[in-house]
Coordinates of C-alpha atoms and ligand atoms in Angstrom, one line a residue:
M6 CA 327.5 94.2 -35.7
K7 CA 324.6 94.2 -33.2
K8 CA 325.9 93.9 -29.6
A9 CA 325.0 90.5 -28.2
A10 CA 322.8 90.4 -25.2
H11 CA 325.2 88.2 -23.3
A12 CA 327.8 91.0 -23.1
V13 CA 326.3 92.2 -19.8
P14 CA 327.7 90.1 -17.0
G15 CA 325.3 89.0 -14.3
N16 CA 322.4 89.6 -16.6
R17 CA 320.5 86.4 -17.2
V18 CA 320.0 85.8 -20.9
I19 CA 318.8 82.2 -20.9
H20 CA 315.1 81.9 -20.3
V21 CA 312.5 79.2 -20.9
L22 CA 310.5 80.0 -23.9
P23 CA 306.8 80.8 -23.5
Q24 CA 304.7 77.7 -24.2
A25 CA 303.1 79.0 -27.3
L26 CA 306.5 79.7 -28.9
A27 CA 308.0 76.4 -27.8
D28 CA 305.0 74.6 -29.3
R29 CA 305.5 76.5 -32.6
I30 CA 309.1 75.4 -32.7
A31 CA 308.3 71.8 -31.8
A32 CA 305.5 71.8 -34.4
G33 CA 308.1 72.2 -37.2
E34 CA 309.4 68.8 -36.5
V35 CA 306.1 67.1 -36.8
V36 CA 304.4 69.3 -39.4
Q37 CA 306.7 70.2 -42.2
R38 CA 304.2 70.7 -44.9
P39 CA 300.5 70.1 -45.5
A40 CA 301.2 66.4 -46.3
S41 CA 302.6 65.8 -42.8
A42 CA 299.4 67.1 -41.3
V43 CA 297.3 64.9 -43.5
K44 CA 299.5 61.9 -42.6
E45 CA 299.0 62.5 -38.9
L46 CA 295.3 63.1 -39.1
V47 CA 294.7 60.0 -41.2
E48 CA 296.8 58.0 -38.8
N49 CA 294.6 59.2 -35.9
A50 CA 291.5 58.2 -37.8
V51 CA 292.9 54.7 -38.4
D52 CA 294.0 54.4 -34.8
A53 CA 290.4 55.4 -33.8
G54 CA 289.2 52.2 -35.5
A55 CA 287.5 54.0 -38.4
H56 CA 286.1 51.9 -41.2
S57 CA 286.1 54.8 -43.6
V58 CA 288.4 57.8 -43.8
T59 CA 287.7 60.8 -46.0
V60 CA 290.2 63.6 -46.8
L61 CA 289.1 66.8 -48.2
L62 CA 291.5 69.5 -49.5
K63 CA 291.3 73.1 -50.7
D64 CA 294.3 74.6 -52.4
S65 CA 296.4 71.5 -51.7
G66 CA 295.8 71.8 -48.0
K67 CA 297.0 75.4 -47.7
T68 CA 293.4 76.7 -47.2
L69 CA 291.8 73.6 -45.8
I70 CA 292.6 70.0 -44.8
Q71 CA 289.6 68.1 -43.5
V72 CA 289.7 64.5 -42.3
T73 CA 286.5 62.7 -41.4
D74 CA 286.3 59.3 -39.8
D75 CA 283.7 57.0 -38.4
G76 CA 285.9 55.8 -35.6
S77 CA 285.5 55.9 -31.8
G78 CA 285.2 59.6 -31.4
M79 CA 286.2 61.5 -28.3
G80 CA 284.3 62.5 -25.2
W81 CA 283.8 66.1 -23.9
E82 CA 287.0 66.2 -21.9
D83 CA 289.2 64.2 -24.2
A84 CA 288.3 66.4 -27.1
L85 CA 290.0 69.2 -25.3
S86 CA 293.0 67.4 -23.9
A87 CA 293.8 65.9 -27.3
F88 CA 295.4 69.2 -28.1
S89 CA 297.8 69.2 -25.2
R90 CA 301.4 68.3 -25.9
H91 CA 302.2 64.7 -25.1
A92 CA 298.6 64.0 -24.6
T93 CA 297.8 60.5 -25.9
S94 CA 295.4 57.7 -25.2
K95 CA 297.7 55.2 -26.9
I96 CA 300.5 54.6 -24.4
S97 CA 300.7 55.2 -20.7
V98 CA 303.6 53.4 -19.1
P99 CA 307.2 53.2 -20.4
G100 CA 306.9 49.5 -21.3
D101 CA 304.2 50.4 -23.8
L102 CA 306.9 52.0 -26.0
D103 CA 308.3 48.5 -26.7
N104 CA 305.0 47.2 -27.9
I105 CA 303.3 49.9 -30.0
T106 CA 300.3 48.7 -32.0
T107 CA 299.0 52.1 -33.0
L108 CA 300.3 54.4 -35.7
G109 CA 300.4 57.3 -33.2
F110 CA 301.9 57.3 -29.8
R111 CA 303.8 60.5 -29.4
G112 CA 300.8 62.7 -28.5
E113 CA 302.3 65.5 -30.5
A114 CA 300.4 65.8 -33.7
L115 CA 297.2 67.7 -32.7
A116 CA 299.3 70.0 -30.5
A117 CA 301.7 70.7 -33.3
I118 CA 299.1 71.2 -36.0
S119 CA 296.9 73.4 -33.8
A120 CA 300.0 75.5 -32.9
V121 CA 300.4 76.6 -36.5
S122 CA 296.8 76.8 -37.8
T123 CA 293.2 77.1 -36.9
V124 CA 291.7 73.7 -36.0
E125 CA 288.1 72.8 -35.6
L126 CA 287.3 69.4 -34.1
K127 CA 283.9 67.9 -34.1
T128 CA 283.6 64.6 -32.4
K129 CA 281.2 62.2 -30.7
T130 CA 281.5 58.8 -29.1
G131 CA 279.1 56.0 -29.7
V132 CA 277.6 56.3 -26.2
E133 CA 277.0 60.1 -26.2
E134 CA 273.9 61.8 -27.4
T135 CA 275.6 65.1 -28.4
G136 CA 279.0 65.7 -29.7
T137 CA 281.7 68.2 -28.8
M138 CA 283.2 71.0 -30.8
V139 CA 286.6 72.5 -30.0
R140 CA 288.3 75.3 -31.9
V141 CA 292.0 76.1 -31.4
E142 CA 293.8 79.0 -33.1
G143 CA 297.5 79.2 -33.0
G144 CA 297.6 77.0 -29.9
A145 CA 294.9 78.9 -28.0
V146 CA 291.6 77.3 -27.3
K147 CA 288.9 79.6 -28.6
A148 CA 285.8 77.4 -28.2
H149 CA 284.7 74.3 -26.4
E150 CA 281.0 73.6 -27.0
K151 CA 278.3 71.0 -27.4
T152 CA 277.4 70.3 -31.0
G153 CA 275.4 67.9 -33.1
C154 CA 277.4 65.5 -35.2
P155 CA 277.5 61.8 -36.1
T156 CA 279.7 59.3 -34.2
G157 CA 283.3 59.7 -35.2
T158 CA 285.5 62.7 -35.8
T159 CA 285.9 65.5 -38.2
I160 CA 289.0 67.7 -38.0
S161 CA 289.3 70.8 -40.1
V162 CA 292.6 72.5 -40.4
R163 CA 292.5 76.0 -41.9
N164 CA 295.3 78.4 -42.8
L165 CA 298.2 76.1 -42.0
F166 CA 301.4 78.0 -41.0
F167 CA 299.5 81.3 -40.8
N168 CA 301.7 82.3 -37.8
T169 CA 304.9 80.9 -39.2
P170 CA 305.3 83.0 -42.3
G171 CA 308.8 81.5 -42.9
R172 CA 307.4 78.0 -43.2
R173 CA 304.5 79.1 -45.3
K174 CA 306.8 80.9 -47.7
F175 CA 308.8 77.7 -48.1
L176 CA 305.9 75.6 -49.2
K177 CA 306.3 74.5 -52.8
S178 CA 303.8 75.0 -55.6
D179 CA 300.3 73.7 -55.0
R180 CA 301.1 70.9 -57.3
T181 CA 304.1 69.8 -55.4
E182 CA 302.3 70.0 -52.1
F183 CA 299.4 68.1 -53.6
R184 CA 301.7 65.3 -54.8
H185 CA 303.1 64.9 -51.3
I186 CA 299.6 64.7 -49.9
L187 CA 298.5 62.2 -52.5
D188 CA 301.5 60.2 -51.6
A189 CA 300.6 60.2 -47.9
V190 CA 297.0 59.2 -48.6
Q191 CA 298.1 56.5 -51.1
R192 CA 300.5 55.0 -48.5
A193 CA 297.8 55.0 -45.9
A194 CA 295.4 53.4 -48.3
L195 CA 297.9 50.7 -49.2
S196 CA 298.7 50.0 -45.7
R197 CA 295.1 49.3 -44.8
P198 CA 293.1 47.8 -47.7
D199 CA 290.5 46.7 -45.1
L200 CA 289.4 50.4 -44.7
A201 CA 287.7 52.6 -47.2
F202 CA 289.6 55.7 -48.3
T203 CA 288.4 58.8 -50.1
L204 CA 290.4 61.8 -51.2
V205 CA 288.7 64.9 -52.7
S206 CA 290.7 67.9 -53.8
D207 CA 289.0 71.2 -54.8
G208 CA 285.8 69.2 -55.5
D209 CA 287.5 66.5 -57.6
T210 CA 287.4 62.9 -56.3
I211 CA 291.0 61.8 -56.7
L212 CA 290.8 58.5 -54.9
K213 CA 287.8 56.4 -53.8
S214 CA 288.5 53.0 -52.7
P215 CA 286.1 50.8 -50.8
A216 CA 287.3 48.3 -48.2
G217 CA 288.7 45.2 -49.8
G218 CA 291.8 43.2 -50.4
A219 CA 295.4 44.2 -51.2
A220 CA 295.0 43.5 -54.9
S221 CA 291.9 45.6 -55.4
R222 CA 293.5 48.3 -53.4
M223 CA 296.5 48.3 -55.7
E224 CA 294.1 48.8 -58.6
D225 CA 292.3 51.7 -57.0
V226 CA 295.6 53.4 -56.0
F227 CA 297.7 52.8 -59.1
G228 CA 295.1 52.1 -61.8
K229 CA 294.2 48.8 -63.5
K230 CA 296.9 49.1 -66.1
Q231 CA 299.9 49.5 -63.8
A232 CA 298.4 46.9 -61.3
S233 CA 298.2 44.3 -64.0
G234 CA 301.9 44.5 -64.6
L235 CA 302.8 43.5 -61.1
I236 CA 303.8 40.2 -59.6
E237 CA 302.1 39.5 -56.4
F238 CA 304.1 37.5 -53.9
S239 CA 303.9 36.3 -50.3
D240 CA 306.8 34.7 -48.5
G241 CA 306.3 33.5 -44.9
A242 CA 309.2 31.1 -44.8
G243 CA 311.5 33.1 -42.4
P244 CA 310.8 34.7 -39.0
L245 CA 309.8 37.7 -41.0
K246 CA 306.8 37.7 -43.3
V247 CA 307.4 39.5 -46.6
S248 CA 304.7 40.0 -49.2
G249 CA 303.8 42.5 -51.8
F250 CA 303.8 43.5 -55.4
L251 CA 306.8 43.7 -57.7
G252 CA 307.0 45.7 -60.9
R253 CA 308.0 43.8 -64.0
P254 CA 311.4 45.0 -65.3
R255 CA 309.8 46.6 -68.3
F256 CA 308.0 49.0 -66.1
A257 CA 311.2 50.1 -64.3
R258 CA 311.8 53.8 -64.3
K259 CA 314.7 56.1 -64.6
G260 CA 315.1 58.7 -61.9
R261 CA 313.1 58.8 -58.7
P262 CA 312.4 55.3 -57.4
E263 CA 308.7 54.5 -56.7
Q264 CA 308.8 52.3 -53.7
Y265 CA 306.4 51.6 -50.9
I266 CA 307.5 49.8 -47.8
F267 CA 305.2 49.0 -44.9
L268 CA 306.0 47.5 -41.6
D269 CA 303.1 46.1 -39.6
G270 CA 300.7 48.5 -41.4
R271 CA 303.0 51.5 -41.0
P272 CA 304.5 53.2 -44.0
I273 CA 308.3 53.3 -43.4
A274 CA 311.4 54.5 -45.2
S275 CA 314.3 52.1 -45.3
R276 CA 317.3 52.4 -47.5
A277 CA 318.4 48.9 -46.5
I278 CA 315.1 47.3 -47.7
G279 CA 315.1 49.3 -50.9
H280 CA 318.7 48.2 -51.5
A281 CA 317.7 44.5 -50.8
V282 CA 315.0 44.8 -53.5
Y283 CA 317.3 46.4 -56.0
R284 CA 319.8 43.6 -55.4
A285 CA 317.2 41.0 -56.1
Y286 CA 316.5 42.7 -59.4
E287 CA 320.1 43.1 -60.2
H288 CA 320.4 41.3 -63.5
L289 CA 317.0 42.3 -64.7
L290 CA 317.5 46.0 -64.8
E291 CA 319.8 48.6 -66.2
K292 CA 321.7 50.7 -63.8
S293 CA 319.9 53.8 -62.7
S294 CA 316.5 52.1 -63.4
F295 CA 314.4 51.5 -60.4
P296 CA 311.8 48.8 -60.1
F297 CA 308.4 49.7 -58.8
F298 CA 307.5 47.8 -55.7
V299 CA 305.2 47.6 -52.7
I300 CA 306.5 45.5 -49.8
F301 CA 304.6 44.6 -46.6
L302 CA 306.7 43.3 -43.7
T303 CA 305.2 41.6 -40.7
C304 CA 307.5 41.4 -37.7
E305 CA 307.3 39.7 -34.4
R306 CA 306.4 42.1 -31.6
G307 CA 309.4 43.8 -29.9
T308 CA 311.9 43.3 -32.7
V309 CA 311.6 46.8 -34.0
D310 CA 311.8 50.2 -32.5
V311 CA 309.4 52.7 -34.2
N312 CA 310.3 55.6 -31.8
V313 CA 313.3 56.9 -33.7
H314 CA 312.1 60.1 -35.3
P315 CA 309.2 62.5 -34.9
S316 CA 307.9 61.6 -38.4
K317 CA 307.8 58.0 -37.4
L318 CA 309.0 57.0 -40.9
E319 CA 312.3 55.6 -39.7
V320 CA 312.4 52.5 -37.7
K321 CA 315.1 50.5 -36.1
F322 CA 315.2 46.8 -36.5
E323 CA 316.8 44.6 -33.9
D324 CA 318.4 42.5 -36.6
E325 CA 318.8 44.7 -39.7
S326 CA 320.8 42.1 -41.6
L327 CA 318.0 39.5 -41.1
V328 CA 315.5 41.9 -42.5
Y329 CA 317.9 42.5 -45.5
R330 CA 318.4 38.9 -46.2
S331 CA 314.7 38.0 -45.8
V332 CA 313.6 40.7 -48.3
L333 CA 316.4 39.8 -50.7
S334 CA 315.6 36.2 -50.8
A335 CA 311.8 36.7 -50.9
V336 CA 312.0 39.0 -53.8
K337 CA 314.6 36.9 -55.6
R338 CA 312.3 33.9 -55.2
A339 CA 309.3 35.8 -56.4
L340 CA 311.1 37.1 -59.5
G341 CA 312.7 33.8 -60.2
A342 CA 309.3 32.2 -60.5
H343 CA 308.7 34.2 -63.6
D344 CA 310.5 34.3 -66.8
L345 CA 311.4 38.0 -66.9
R346 CA 314.5 37.9 -69.1
T347 CA 312.6 38.3 -72.3
E348 CA 311.3 41.6 -71.2
M349 CA 314.6 43.2 -70.3
A350 CA 315.1 46.3 -72.2
P351 CA 317.8 47.2 -73.0
A352 CA 319.6 43.9 -72.7
P353 CA 321.7 43.7 -69.6
G354 CA 324.9 42.0 -70.9
T355 CA 325.6 40.6 -67.5
N356 CA 329.0 39.3 -66.6
G357 CA 327.9 37.0 -63.9
E358 CA 329.0 39.0 -60.9
G359 CA 327.6 42.2 -59.5
L360 CA 326.3 44.9 -61.9
S361 CA 327.3 44.4 -65.4
F362 CA 329.4 47.1 -67.1
S363 CA 326.5 48.0 -69.5
Q364 CA 324.3 48.5 -66.5
V365 CA 326.9 50.8 -65.1
I366 CA 327.5 52.9 -68.2
S367 CA 324.2 52.9 -70.0
E368 CA 321.9 55.7 -69.5
P369 CA 320.0 56.3 -72.7
S370 CA 317.8 59.3 -72.9
A371 CA 318.0 61.5 -75.9
R372 CA 318.8 59.7 -79.1
S373 CA 319.3 62.8 -81.2
R374 CA 322.8 62.0 -82.2
D375 CA 322.6 58.3 -82.6
P376 CA 325.5 57.4 -84.9
W377 CA 323.6 54.6 -86.5
R378 CA 320.6 56.7 -87.2
S379 CA 320.1 57.9 -90.7
P380 CA 316.9 58.3 -92.6
A381 CA 317.6 55.0 -94.4
H382 CA 318.3 53.1 -91.3
D383 CA 315.7 54.2 -88.9
S384 CA 314.3 50.9 -87.9
G385 CA 314.0 51.2 -84.2
P386 CA 316.1 52.3 -81.3
P387 CA 319.4 50.5 -80.7
A388 CA 318.1 49.6 -77.2
D389 CA 315.9 47.0 -78.8
L390 CA 318.7 45.4 -80.8
F391 CA 319.6 42.9 -78.2
R392 CA 316.3 42.3 -76.7
G393 CA 315.5 38.7 -76.1
H394 CA 319.0 37.4 -76.1
P395 CA 320.0 35.2 -73.3
A396 CA 321.7 37.2 -70.6
D397 CA 324.4 35.1 -69.3
G398 CA 327.5 33.3 -70.5
E399 CA 328.0 35.0 -73.8
E400 CA 331.2 36.3 -75.0
G401 CA 332.2 38.6 -77.9
A402 CA 330.1 40.2 -80.6
E403 CA 326.7 38.9 -81.4
P404 CA 325.2 39.1 -84.9
P405 CA 322.5 41.8 -84.9
P406 CA 319.0 40.7 -85.9
P407 CA 318.9 39.9 -89.7
G408 CA 318.1 42.8 -91.9
T409 CA 319.8 45.4 -89.7
E410 CA 323.3 46.4 -90.2
H411 CA 323.4 49.1 -87.7
G412 CA 324.4 48.3 -84.2
Q413 CA 327.1 45.9 -85.3
V414 CA 330.2 46.4 -83.1
W415 CA 333.4 44.6 -82.8
Q416 CA 336.2 45.0 -80.3
V417 CA 339.7 44.7 -81.5
H418 CA 342.8 44.2 -79.2
D419 CA 340.5 44.9 -76.3
K420 CA 341.1 48.5 -77.0
Y421 CA 339.2 49.8 -80.0
I422 CA 335.6 49.4 -81.1
I423 CA 334.8 49.1 -84.8
S424 CA 331.4 49.6 -86.2
P425 CA 329.9 50.2 -89.7
T426 CA 328.1 53.5 -90.2
P427 CA 325.9 54.5 -93.2
E428 CA 328.9 56.4 -94.5
G429 CA 331.8 54.0 -93.8
V430 CA 333.5 52.7 -90.7
L431 CA 333.9 54.1 -87.3
I432 CA 336.8 53.3 -85.0
V433 CA 336.5 54.3 -81.4
D434 CA 339.1 54.3 -78.6
Q435 CA 337.1 52.8 -75.8
H436 CA 339.0 54.4 -73.0
A437 CA 339.0 57.9 -74.5
A438 CA 335.3 57.6 -75.3
H439 CA 334.3 56.6 -71.9
E440 CA 336.5 59.3 -70.4
R441 CA 334.7 61.9 -72.5
I442 CA 331.3 60.6 -71.3
I443 CA 332.2 60.5 -67.7
Y444 CA 334.0 63.9 -67.9
E445 CA 330.9 65.6 -69.2
K446 CA 328.7 64.0 -66.7
A447 CA 331.0 65.2 -63.9
I448 CA 331.0 68.8 -65.2
V449 CA 327.2 68.7 -65.2
R450 CA 327.1 67.2 -61.7
F451 CA 329.3 70.0 -60.4
E452 CA 326.7 72.5 -61.6
S453 CA 323.7 70.5 -60.2
R454 CA 322.8 69.9 -56.6
A455 CA 324.0 66.5 -55.9
G456 CA 325.4 63.6 -57.8
E457 CA 323.7 60.3 -58.3
S458 CA 325.2 57.9 -55.9
Q459 CA 325.1 54.3 -55.2
E460 CA 324.9 53.5 -51.6
L461 CA 327.5 51.0 -50.4
L462 CA 326.0 48.3 -48.4
F463 CA 329.1 48.0 -46.3
P464 CA 330.6 51.4 -45.9
Q465 CA 334.4 51.3 -46.5
T466 CA 337.0 52.8 -44.3
I467 CA 340.0 54.4 -46.0
E468 CA 343.1 55.5 -44.3
L469 CA 344.6 58.5 -46.1
S470 CA 348.0 60.0 -46.2
P471 CA 348.2 63.4 -44.6
A472 CA 348.4 65.0 -48.1
D473 CA 345.5 63.1 -49.4
A474 CA 343.5 63.9 -46.2
A475 CA 344.1 67.6 -46.8
L476 CA 343.2 67.3 -50.4
V477 CA 340.0 65.4 -49.6
G478 CA 339.1 68.1 -47.2
D479 CA 339.3 70.7 -50.0
L480 CA 337.6 68.6 -52.5
L481 CA 334.8 67.2 -50.3
P482 CA 332.0 69.4 -51.7
L483 CA 333.0 68.5 -55.3
L484 CA 333.4 64.8 -54.6
G485 CA 330.0 64.9 -53.0
K486 CA 328.5 66.4 -56.2
L487 CA 330.2 63.6 -58.2
G488 CA 328.3 61.1 -56.1
F489 CA 330.8 60.1 -53.5
V490 CA 329.2 60.0 -50.0
L491 CA 332.2 60.6 -47.8
K492 CA 332.6 61.4 -44.1
M493 CA 335.9 62.3 -42.5
F494 CA 336.3 60.4 -39.3
G495 CA 339.2 62.0 -37.3
A496 CA 342.0 63.6 -39.2
R497 CA 343.0 60.8 -41.6
T498 CA 340.2 58.3 -41.8
L499 CA 337.6 58.5 -44.5
I500 CA 334.4 56.6 -44.4
M501 CA 332.9 56.0 -47.8
E502 CA 329.2 55.3 -47.8
G503 CA 328.4 55.8 -51.4
V504 CA 330.1 56.1 -54.8
P505 CA 329.1 57.7 -58.1
S506 CA 327.0 55.3 -60.1
D507 CA 329.7 55.2 -62.9
I508 CA 332.0 53.2 -60.7
R509 CA 332.1 49.5 -61.0
P510 CA 331.4 47.5 -57.9
G511 CA 334.6 46.3 -56.3
D512 CA 336.7 49.2 -57.4
E513 CA 335.3 51.8 -55.1
S514 CA 338.1 52.6 -52.7
S515 CA 340.9 52.0 -55.2
I516 CA 339.4 54.4 -57.7
L517 CA 339.1 57.2 -55.1
A518 CA 342.8 56.7 -54.2
E519 CA 343.8 56.8 -57.9
V520 CA 341.7 59.8 -58.5
L521 CA 343.4 61.7 -55.7
A522 CA 346.9 60.6 -56.8
L523 CA 346.3 61.7 -60.3
Y524 CA 344.7 64.9 -59.2
R525 CA 347.8 65.8 -57.2
E526 CA 350.1 64.8 -60.1
D527 CA 348.1 67.0 -62.5
E528 CA 347.9 69.8 -60.0
Q529 CA 351.7 70.3 -60.1
R530 CA 351.7 70.5 -63.9
L531 CA 348.5 72.0 -65.1
K532 CA 347.1 74.5 -62.6
L533 CA 343.6 74.2 -63.7
D534 CA 340.4 75.1 -62.0
P535 CA 339.7 72.4 -59.4
R536 CA 336.5 71.3 -61.1
E537 CA 338.1 70.8 -64.4
Q538 CA 341.0 69.1 -62.7
L539 CA 338.8 66.7 -60.7
A540 CA 336.6 66.0 -63.7
K541 CA 339.7 65.0 -65.6
S542 CA 341.3 62.7 -63.1
Y543 CA 338.0 61.2 -62.1
S544 CA 337.0 60.4 -65.7
C545 CA 340.4 59.0 -66.4
K546 CA 340.2 56.6 -63.5
A547 CA 336.5 55.6 -63.6
A548 CA 336.6 54.9 -67.4
V549 CA 337.2 51.5 -68.9
K550 CA 340.8 50.9 -69.8
A551 CA 342.5 49.6 -72.8
G552 CA 342.6 45.9 -72.1
D553 CA 339.1 45.6 -70.7
R554 CA 337.0 43.1 -72.6
L555 CA 333.6 44.6 -73.5
K556 CA 330.4 42.9 -74.6
S557 CA 328.4 44.1 -77.5
P558 CA 325.6 45.8 -75.6
E559 CA 328.3 47.6 -73.6
M560 CA 329.9 48.8 -76.7
T561 CA 326.6 49.8 -78.2
S562 CA 325.7 51.8 -75.2
L563 CA 329.2 53.4 -75.0
I564 CA 328.9 54.6 -78.6
E565 CA 325.3 55.8 -78.1
Q566 CA 326.4 57.8 -75.1
L567 CA 329.5 59.1 -76.8
F568 CA 327.4 60.7 -79.5
R569 CA 325.3 62.4 -76.9
T570 CA 328.2 64.3 -75.4
E571 CA 329.0 67.9 -76.3
V572 CA 332.4 67.1 -77.8
P573 CA 332.5 63.5 -78.8
Y574 CA 335.6 63.7 -81.0
V575 CA 338.3 64.5 -78.4
C576 CA 338.9 63.2 -74.9
P577 CA 339.4 65.5 -72.0
H578 CA 343.1 65.4 -72.5
G579 CA 342.8 66.4 -76.1
R580 CA 343.5 63.1 -77.8
P581 CA 341.1 61.9 -80.5
V582 CA 338.3 59.7 -79.5
M583 CA 337.4 58.3 -82.9
V584 CA 338.6 57.9 -86.4
K585 CA 336.1 57.7 -89.2
L586 CA 336.9 56.1 -92.5
S587 CA 334.5 57.0 -95.3
L588 CA 333.5 54.6 -98.0
S589 CA 335.0 56.9 -100.6
E590 CA 338.2 57.0 -98.7
L591 CA 338.3 53.2 -98.5
D592 CA 337.3 52.9 -102.2
K593 CA 340.2 55.3 -103.1
R594 CA 342.7 53.2 -101.2
F595 CA 341.6 50.1 -102.9
G596 CA 341.7 51.8 -106.3
R597 CA 338.0 51.4 -106.8
T598 CA 336.2 53.9 -109.0
S599 CA 332.8 53.1 -107.5
Ligands
ADP5 P1 298.9 60.4 -30.8 O1 298.1 60.0 -32.0 O2 300.3 60.2 -30.9 O3 298.3 59.8 -29.6 P2 297.8 63.0 -31.4 O4 298.2 64.4 -31.1 O5 297.7 62.7 -32.9 O6 298.7 62.0 -30.7 O7 296.3 62.7 -30.8 C1 296.1 62.9 -29.4 C2 295.0 62.0 -29.0 O8 293.8 62.5 -29.5 C3 295.1 60.6 -29.4 O9 295.8 59.8 -28.6 C4 293.6 60.1 -29.4 O10 293.2 59.7 -28.1 C5 292.9 61.4 -29.7 N1 292.5 61.5 -31.1 C6 293.1 62.2 -32.1 N2 292.4 62.1 -33.3 C7 291.4 61.2 -33.1 C8 290.4 60.7 -33.9 N3 290.3 61.0 -35.2 N4 289.4 59.9 -33.3 C9 289.5 59.6 -32.0 N5 290.5 60.1 -31.2 C10 291.4 60.9 -31.7
MG6 MG1 298.4 60.9 -33.9

């Protein structure tokens, strides 16, 4: 081991970092990737009162990012001081922080960007004859000259992160960086439809949108087709104005949600607002589908703090729950004004409260092993079977559409699912089947980075026994991969902020307790690998039980998913999941010859 410098007593080892190094470190917070530089430069252009903003890229910003605006421009001195840390024209006294009307205010962006690249600034104010050019390389001013240029500002950023090779190495592929930049420009464009935006990448015009209204901006950013599937709404009833565009349920997507939230013209990130929107869609979407939406919030001055994080994406509302309720009710009202039920696919099979079971368990993707699929019966995916049926207040099995026999399911004794197949009859143990599905998902999640989790609106506090507390401590990483978002608070208190998406609302804390209890029980007997063990106890506790009444879409989905597992025939404990009776077997029993 290298001997640490602090070993020598009396020798001072703490020293203030040289400015250039400190700036480079600070730069990391503001400029994480090319897209962050683009975001900051575009914000500056908007703050400067530009009517038109043009972004030019080479190699996804790695070689060049150039932002041109026709805004106020800067004078000779200002053009230079703009690069100093905490140099800003936007606020001056502490009280200004409570009333920020510009996108920028921290005075950090230009300092940060120029600390890790070569920046050339050309700018001219409306009252000046000649403009100013400033060049800064790695934080050092290399030129400050008069130059000819139009009113406004052009900033060219070259060789981003040239002096922070670590950061440069961590940049993702050009395509990924480009997607982030596009996202930043799209958000800027959406937040200000009254300004013209252009994005050109390696000579291709990616976005060109003249100044106009919100609806035409939506078309320019997302394309006519997607924009035509949106519901525009505006709700000014409460103290908070909420407006925007909501995706119809049939455009909902699996996987990464596509959501855009703006507060007073500033793109923000807010899990609470996203959650409020999902809640409003609740019965219209399958679990793990996310609606597309664009939401604009207009707040009274002073009710929100935007100075929470260097990226300025996070904000703090004075009354978070008011915001939540306003968004929830505005979106609910907007969706309620349209008959969207007929476009639900697959059908939701709601049970009136919270997420329905089918929403929780269904996750159709591959259909390769669809049990009802045979060449003779290939008349459409099962997901379509229940389309168009009323969503609420239905019990038991429904007849499938005439002419199709597949997809028929019955539940008997609230325990088994019976369904005809092309070859005969299938009988499935509902608990064992669901256990198998969840077990395999769990094993996959352990191998992947992080589980899909469902944020709890109200985090739950769980008091643990000392034994459970110790166990949770050991299992925390695995539980996290399953999708539990857990934090230990002190020695015995657990705060649960999220749960795996398999878990039914209302059961959250009891399931975790049951999983832990079963784990400890099995641990005594089985001595398995912890992953295996946890997957077993978790699947057993999260699965539907014998005695749970299921609706037909839930059963359909269960069987579909079962046939997509690796080992559909046995449950994780080795019991059979299904029994198949062939027609010939039945015929034999009944003494039929044909
Ligand atoms: P902030 O935007 O937080 O004030 P920046 O480092 O982004 O900090 O910019 C510093 C200052 O430089 C701004 O306050 C503004 O006065 C000036 N400035 C930056 N970009 C432009 C621009 N495109 N047009 C006019 N002035 C600009
Ligand atoms: Mg700025």
